[in-house]
Short mmCIF file of C-alpha atoms in Angstrom, two decimals:
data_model
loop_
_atom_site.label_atom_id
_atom_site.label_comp_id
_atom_site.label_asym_id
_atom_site.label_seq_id
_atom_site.Cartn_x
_atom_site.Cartn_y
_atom_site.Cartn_z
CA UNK A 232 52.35 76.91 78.28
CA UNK A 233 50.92 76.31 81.40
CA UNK A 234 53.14 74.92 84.18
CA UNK A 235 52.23 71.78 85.55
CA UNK A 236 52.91 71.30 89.46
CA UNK A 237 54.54 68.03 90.56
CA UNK A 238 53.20 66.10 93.21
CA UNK A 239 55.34 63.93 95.07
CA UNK A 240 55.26 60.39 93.18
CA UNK A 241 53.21 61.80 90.62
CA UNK A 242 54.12 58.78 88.60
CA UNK A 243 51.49 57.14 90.94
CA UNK A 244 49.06 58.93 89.14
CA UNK A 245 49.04 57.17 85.73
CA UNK A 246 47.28 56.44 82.75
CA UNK A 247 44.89 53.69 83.06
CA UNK A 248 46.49 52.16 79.97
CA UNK A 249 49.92 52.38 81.22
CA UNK A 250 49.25 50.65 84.78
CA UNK A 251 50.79 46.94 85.03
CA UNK A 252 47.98 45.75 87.79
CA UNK A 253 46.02 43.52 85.66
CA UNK A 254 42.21 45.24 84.56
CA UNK A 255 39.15 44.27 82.30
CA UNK A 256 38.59 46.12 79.06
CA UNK A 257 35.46 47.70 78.81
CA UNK A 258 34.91 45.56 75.38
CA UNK A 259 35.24 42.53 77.44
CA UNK A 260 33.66 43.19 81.03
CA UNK A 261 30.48 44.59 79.50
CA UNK A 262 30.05 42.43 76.93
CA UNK A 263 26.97 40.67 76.45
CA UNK A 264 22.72 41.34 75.08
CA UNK A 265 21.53 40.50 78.65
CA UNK A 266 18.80 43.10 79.90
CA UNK A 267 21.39 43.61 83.00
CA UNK A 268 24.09 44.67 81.21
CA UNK A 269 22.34 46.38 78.78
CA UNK A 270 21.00 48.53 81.67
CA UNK A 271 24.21 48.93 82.64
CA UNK A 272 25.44 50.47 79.73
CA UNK A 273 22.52 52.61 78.98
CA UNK A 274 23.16 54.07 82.32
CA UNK A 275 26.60 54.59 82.22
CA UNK A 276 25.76 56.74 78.80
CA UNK A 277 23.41 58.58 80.50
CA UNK A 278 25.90 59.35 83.23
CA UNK A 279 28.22 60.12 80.71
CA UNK A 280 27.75 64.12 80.81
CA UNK A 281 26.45 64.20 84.81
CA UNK A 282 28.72 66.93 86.74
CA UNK A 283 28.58 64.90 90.10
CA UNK A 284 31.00 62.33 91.58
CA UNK A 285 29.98 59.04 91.10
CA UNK A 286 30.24 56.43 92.98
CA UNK A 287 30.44 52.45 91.33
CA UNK A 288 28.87 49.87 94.01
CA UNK A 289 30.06 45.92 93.22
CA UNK A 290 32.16 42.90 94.31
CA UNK A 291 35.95 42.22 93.29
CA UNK A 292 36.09 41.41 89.53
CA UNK A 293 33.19 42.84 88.27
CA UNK A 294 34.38 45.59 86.29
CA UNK A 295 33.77 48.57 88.01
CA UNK A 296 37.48 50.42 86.43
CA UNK A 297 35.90 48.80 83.18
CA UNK A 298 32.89 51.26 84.12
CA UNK A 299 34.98 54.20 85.00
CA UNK A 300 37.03 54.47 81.65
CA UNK A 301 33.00 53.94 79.84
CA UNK A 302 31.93 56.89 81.82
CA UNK A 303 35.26 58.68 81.31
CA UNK A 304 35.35 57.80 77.25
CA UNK A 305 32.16 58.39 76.82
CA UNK A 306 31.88 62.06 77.67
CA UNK A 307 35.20 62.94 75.85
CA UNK A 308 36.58 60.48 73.31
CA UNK A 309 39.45 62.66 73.13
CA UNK A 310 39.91 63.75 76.68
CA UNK A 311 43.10 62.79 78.49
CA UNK A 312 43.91 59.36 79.97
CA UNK A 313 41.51 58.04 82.76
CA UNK A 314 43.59 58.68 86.03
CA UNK A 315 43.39 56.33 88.87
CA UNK A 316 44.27 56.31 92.56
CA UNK A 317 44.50 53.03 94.52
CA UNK A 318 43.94 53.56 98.20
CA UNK A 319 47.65 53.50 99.44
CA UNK A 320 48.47 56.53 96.68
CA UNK A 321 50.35 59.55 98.94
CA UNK A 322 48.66 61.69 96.40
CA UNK A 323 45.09 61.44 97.81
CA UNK A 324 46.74 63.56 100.87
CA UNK A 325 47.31 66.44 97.92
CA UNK A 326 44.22 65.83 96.05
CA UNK A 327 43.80 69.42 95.73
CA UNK A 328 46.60 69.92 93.91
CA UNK A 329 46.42 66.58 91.72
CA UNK A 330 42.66 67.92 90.45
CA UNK A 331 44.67 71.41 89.27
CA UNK A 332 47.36 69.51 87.39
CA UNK A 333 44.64 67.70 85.56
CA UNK A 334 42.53 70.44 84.69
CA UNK A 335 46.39 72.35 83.31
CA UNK A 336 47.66 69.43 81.85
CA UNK A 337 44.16 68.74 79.75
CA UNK A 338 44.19 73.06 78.89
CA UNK A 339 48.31 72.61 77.98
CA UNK A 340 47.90 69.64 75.59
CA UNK A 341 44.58 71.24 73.72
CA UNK A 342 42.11 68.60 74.58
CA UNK A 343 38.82 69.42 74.65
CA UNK A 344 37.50 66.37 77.38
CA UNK A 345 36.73 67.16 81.12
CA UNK A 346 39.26 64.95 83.13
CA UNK A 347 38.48 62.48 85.48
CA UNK A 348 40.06 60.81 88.38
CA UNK A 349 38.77 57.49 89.60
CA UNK A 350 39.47 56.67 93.20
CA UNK A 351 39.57 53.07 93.59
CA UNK A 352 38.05 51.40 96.61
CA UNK A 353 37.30 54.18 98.78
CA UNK A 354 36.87 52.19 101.95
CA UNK A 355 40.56 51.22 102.15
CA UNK A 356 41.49 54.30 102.14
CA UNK A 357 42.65 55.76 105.72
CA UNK A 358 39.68 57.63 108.02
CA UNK A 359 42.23 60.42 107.95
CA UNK A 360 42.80 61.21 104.33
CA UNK A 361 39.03 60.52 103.16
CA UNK A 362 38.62 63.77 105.63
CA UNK A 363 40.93 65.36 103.46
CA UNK A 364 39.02 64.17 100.37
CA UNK A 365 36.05 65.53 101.43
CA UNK A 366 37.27 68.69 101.80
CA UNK A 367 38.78 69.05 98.08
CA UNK A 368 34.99 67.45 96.43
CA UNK A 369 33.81 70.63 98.29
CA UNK A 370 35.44 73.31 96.54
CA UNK A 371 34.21 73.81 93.08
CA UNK A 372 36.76 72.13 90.08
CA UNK A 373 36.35 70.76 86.45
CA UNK A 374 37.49 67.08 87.16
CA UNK A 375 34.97 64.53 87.37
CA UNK A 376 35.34 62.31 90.27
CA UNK A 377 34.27 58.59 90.25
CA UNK A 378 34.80 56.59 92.90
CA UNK A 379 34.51 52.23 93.47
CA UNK A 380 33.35 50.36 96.47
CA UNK A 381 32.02 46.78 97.22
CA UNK A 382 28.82 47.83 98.66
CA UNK A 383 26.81 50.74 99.30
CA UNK A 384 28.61 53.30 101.53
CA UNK A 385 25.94 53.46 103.82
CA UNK A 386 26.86 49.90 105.20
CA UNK A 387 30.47 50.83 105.06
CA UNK A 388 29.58 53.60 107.26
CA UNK A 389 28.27 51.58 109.63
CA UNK A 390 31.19 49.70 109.69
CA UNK A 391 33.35 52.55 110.18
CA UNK A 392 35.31 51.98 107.39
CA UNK A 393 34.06 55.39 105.27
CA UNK A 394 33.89 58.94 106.17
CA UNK A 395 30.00 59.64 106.95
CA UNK A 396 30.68 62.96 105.22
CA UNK A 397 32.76 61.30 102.51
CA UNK A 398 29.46 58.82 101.71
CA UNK A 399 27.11 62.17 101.61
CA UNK A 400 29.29 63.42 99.24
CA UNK A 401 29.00 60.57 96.93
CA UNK A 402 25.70 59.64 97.70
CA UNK A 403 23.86 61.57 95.07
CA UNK A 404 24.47 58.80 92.05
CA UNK A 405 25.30 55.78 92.78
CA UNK A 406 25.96 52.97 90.02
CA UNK A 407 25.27 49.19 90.86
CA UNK A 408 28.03 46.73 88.82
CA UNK A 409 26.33 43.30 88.54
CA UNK A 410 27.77 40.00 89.36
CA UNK A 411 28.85 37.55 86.77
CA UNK A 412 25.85 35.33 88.68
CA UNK A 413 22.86 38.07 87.95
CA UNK A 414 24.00 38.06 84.00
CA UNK A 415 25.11 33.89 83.22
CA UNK A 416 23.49 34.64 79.81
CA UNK A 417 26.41 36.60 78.85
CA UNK A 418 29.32 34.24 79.50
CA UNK A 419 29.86 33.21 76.23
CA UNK A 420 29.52 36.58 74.66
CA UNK A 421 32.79 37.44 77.50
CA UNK A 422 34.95 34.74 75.93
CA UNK A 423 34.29 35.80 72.42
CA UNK A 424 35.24 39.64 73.33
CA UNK A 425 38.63 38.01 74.57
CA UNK A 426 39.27 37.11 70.63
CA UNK A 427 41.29 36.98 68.99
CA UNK A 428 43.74 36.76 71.86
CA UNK A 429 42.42 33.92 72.96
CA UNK A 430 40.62 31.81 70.91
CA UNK A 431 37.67 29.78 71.62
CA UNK A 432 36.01 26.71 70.65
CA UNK A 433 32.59 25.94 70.39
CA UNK A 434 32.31 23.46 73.19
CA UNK A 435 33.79 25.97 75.96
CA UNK A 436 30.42 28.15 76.49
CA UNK A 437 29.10 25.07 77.78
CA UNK A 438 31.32 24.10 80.25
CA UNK A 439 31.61 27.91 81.76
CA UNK A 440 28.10 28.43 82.24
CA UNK A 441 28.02 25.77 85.08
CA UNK A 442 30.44 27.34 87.45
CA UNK A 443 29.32 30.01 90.07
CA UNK A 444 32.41 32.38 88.68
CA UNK A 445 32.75 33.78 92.55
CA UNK A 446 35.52 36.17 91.10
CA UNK A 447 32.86 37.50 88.33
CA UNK A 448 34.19 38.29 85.10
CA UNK A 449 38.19 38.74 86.25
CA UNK A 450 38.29 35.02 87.20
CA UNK A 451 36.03 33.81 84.12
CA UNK A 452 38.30 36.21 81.94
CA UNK A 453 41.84 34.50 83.84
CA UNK A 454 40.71 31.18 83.28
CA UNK A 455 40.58 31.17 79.73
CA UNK A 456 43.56 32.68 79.60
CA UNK A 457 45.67 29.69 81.89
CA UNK A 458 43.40 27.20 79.62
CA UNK A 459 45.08 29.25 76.59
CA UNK A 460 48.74 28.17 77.77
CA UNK A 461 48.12 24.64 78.66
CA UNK A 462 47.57 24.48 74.83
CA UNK A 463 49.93 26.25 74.18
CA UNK A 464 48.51 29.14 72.37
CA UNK A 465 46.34 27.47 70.26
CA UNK A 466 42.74 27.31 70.35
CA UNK A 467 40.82 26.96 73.86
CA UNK A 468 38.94 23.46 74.19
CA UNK A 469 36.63 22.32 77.11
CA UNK A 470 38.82 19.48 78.43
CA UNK A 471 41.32 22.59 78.93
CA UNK A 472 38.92 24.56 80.85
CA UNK A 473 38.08 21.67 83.27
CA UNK A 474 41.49 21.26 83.91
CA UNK A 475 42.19 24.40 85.05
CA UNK A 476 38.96 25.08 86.96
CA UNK A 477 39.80 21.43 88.30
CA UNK A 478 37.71 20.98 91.99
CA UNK A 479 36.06 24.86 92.02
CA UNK A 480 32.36 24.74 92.95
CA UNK A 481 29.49 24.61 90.47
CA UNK A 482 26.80 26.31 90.10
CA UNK A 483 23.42 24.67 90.70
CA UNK A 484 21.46 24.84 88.05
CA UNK A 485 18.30 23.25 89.90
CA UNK A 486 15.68 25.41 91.69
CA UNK A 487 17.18 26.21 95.48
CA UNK A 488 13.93 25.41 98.11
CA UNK A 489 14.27 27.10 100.77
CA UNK A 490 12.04 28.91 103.67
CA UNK A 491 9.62 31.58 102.26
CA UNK A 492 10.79 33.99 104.75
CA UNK A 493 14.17 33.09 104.15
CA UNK A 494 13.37 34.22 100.59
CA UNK A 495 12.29 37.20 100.44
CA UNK A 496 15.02 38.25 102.94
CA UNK A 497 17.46 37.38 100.10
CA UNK A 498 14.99 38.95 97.39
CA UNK A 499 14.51 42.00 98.61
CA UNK A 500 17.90 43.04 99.20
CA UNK A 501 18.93 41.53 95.86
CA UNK A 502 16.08 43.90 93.71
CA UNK A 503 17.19 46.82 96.15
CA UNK A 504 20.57 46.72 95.03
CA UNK A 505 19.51 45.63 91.59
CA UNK A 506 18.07 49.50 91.51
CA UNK A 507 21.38 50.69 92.96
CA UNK A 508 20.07 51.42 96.64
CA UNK A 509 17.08 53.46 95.47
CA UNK A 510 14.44 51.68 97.63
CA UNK A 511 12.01 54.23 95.66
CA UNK A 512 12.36 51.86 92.57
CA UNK A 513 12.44 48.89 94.16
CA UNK A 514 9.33 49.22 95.92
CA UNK A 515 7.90 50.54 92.74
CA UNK A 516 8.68 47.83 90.54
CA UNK A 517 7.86 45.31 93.31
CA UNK A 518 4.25 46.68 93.86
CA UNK A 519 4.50 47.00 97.65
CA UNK A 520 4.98 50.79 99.42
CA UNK A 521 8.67 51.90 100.16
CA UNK A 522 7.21 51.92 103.88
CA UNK A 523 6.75 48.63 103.27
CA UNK A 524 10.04 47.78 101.75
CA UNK A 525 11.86 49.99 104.46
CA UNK A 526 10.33 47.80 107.35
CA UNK A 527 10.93 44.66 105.74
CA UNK A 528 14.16 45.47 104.88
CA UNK A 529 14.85 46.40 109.10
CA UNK A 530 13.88 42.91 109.81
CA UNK A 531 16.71 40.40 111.06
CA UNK A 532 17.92 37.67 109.01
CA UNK A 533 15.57 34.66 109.50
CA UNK A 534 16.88 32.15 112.27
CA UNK A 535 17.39 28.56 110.46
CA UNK A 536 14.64 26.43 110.81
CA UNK A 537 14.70 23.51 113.83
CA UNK A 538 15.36 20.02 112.49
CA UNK A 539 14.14 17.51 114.74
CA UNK A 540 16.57 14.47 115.43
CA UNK A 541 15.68 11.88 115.29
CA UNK A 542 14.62 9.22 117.84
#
């Protein structure tokens, strides 16, 4: 049998199913018949088989470990364990060495599955060590690499808190992870993949759809789940929800006026990360040229507009 080399505080490097930070199953985070996530799934199956690391773009809550274990699953139901890394893991400083203990330990236990190591929220990791990342993704090995941020590294970049290098090497596929906001339609279908852990009545779809969810589909998912123990277990009821959202802000369900400028400033960027960054596809679909898009998309934020006091 192959030996297996231990890394210092290997056990840092664990099963996904075996970690006790709190994370959405994939049955429940991209649940839903919404044409967002449907697109989402469809392109996390065609992923599935890609030989290139992978990076998942979206804000806190939204599923984007959900997304790893799809892409991990679906290229190998029977490949080992998903294996994550939070930013603080000392084994990202051996990475090297973490990637050949994966590829033995998959060989020594006869699974067939390509491993894969998901390095969660690259940006927090430390300048120094993403050098040392980049250096391992150059050298040829048989792990797939996927990698979460909150935004596309470019930006991060600029805000020095990724590796330039470390962005180029991830910036060949790049997967956009909707907000709970851009898919509402699929709220209730979230609280029905939580049965029958948590049980829900009829009423509660109706109450959850008019709150802005700001945590996405981790707070929506949490809530139910505190409305679950002030009834003690049994089934979920609106007056329960209320309670425990108690003063958070709703959503407006009205249409919001503002300046036309203003607008598309927030449009633009919302259909170009809609298409994951590819401002190829966002011009396409929005019938203008990507020269177009790329100089609207350099112009500042509009300034708010002058309200005259009055006399």
């Amino acid at each position: 049998m192959t030996k297996v080399r231990t890394v210092p505080c290997a056990s840092r490097v664990t099963p996904l199913a075996t970690r006790t930070r709190r994370r959405l199953p994939p049955a429940v985070a991209l649940a839903g018949d919404g044409a967002v996530v449907r697109d989402l799934r469809t392109a996390l199956g065609a992923l599935g088989d890609l030989d290139l690391p992978i990076v998942l773009i979206g804000e806190p809550g939204v599923g984007k470990r959900a997304c790893a274990e799809t892409l991990h699953r679906g290229a190998a139901p029977d490949a080992c364990p998903l294996q994550v890394l939070e930013p603080d893991a000392p084994e990202l400083v051996h990475l090297d060495h973490v990637l050949e203990d994966l590829t033995a330990h998959a060989a020594s236990s006869g699974r067939t599955g390509r491993p894969t190591i998901y390095l969660e929220s690259i940006e927090r990791i430390p300048l120094p060590v993403q050098e040392r990342i980049v250096a391992t993704l150059a050298r040829a090995h048989p792990v797939r690499v996927v990698a979460s941020a909150p935004t596309l590294l470019a930006e991060l970049v600029g805000l020095g808190c990724v590796d330039r290098r470390l962005s180029d090497a991830f910036s060949r596929v790049t997967l956009h992870v909707p907000a709970l906001r851009d898919r509402f339609g699929d709220v209730a279908a979230i609280a029905r993949a939580l049965e029958p852990a948590v049980t829900i009545d009829p009423t509660v779809p109706d109450v959850l759809v008019g709150y802005g969810w700001p945590g996405n589909v981790l707070e929506l998912v949490e809530t139910l789940e505190r409305a679950r123990v002030l009834v003690s277990g049994a089934r979920v009821t609106a007056p329960a929800v209320r309670r425990v959202l108690g003063n958070r802000p709703r959503r407006s369900r009205g249409f919001d006026i503002m300046r036309l400028d203003d607008f598309e400033y927030r449009y633009l960027r919302r259909v170009v990360a809609r298409f994951s960054g590819n401002q190829s596809h966002a011009a396409l679909h929005l019938g203008i040229s990507r020269n177009t898009l790329a100089r609207k998309l350099r112009e500042p934020m509009p300034s708010p507009p002058l309200v005259a006091k009055r006399a």
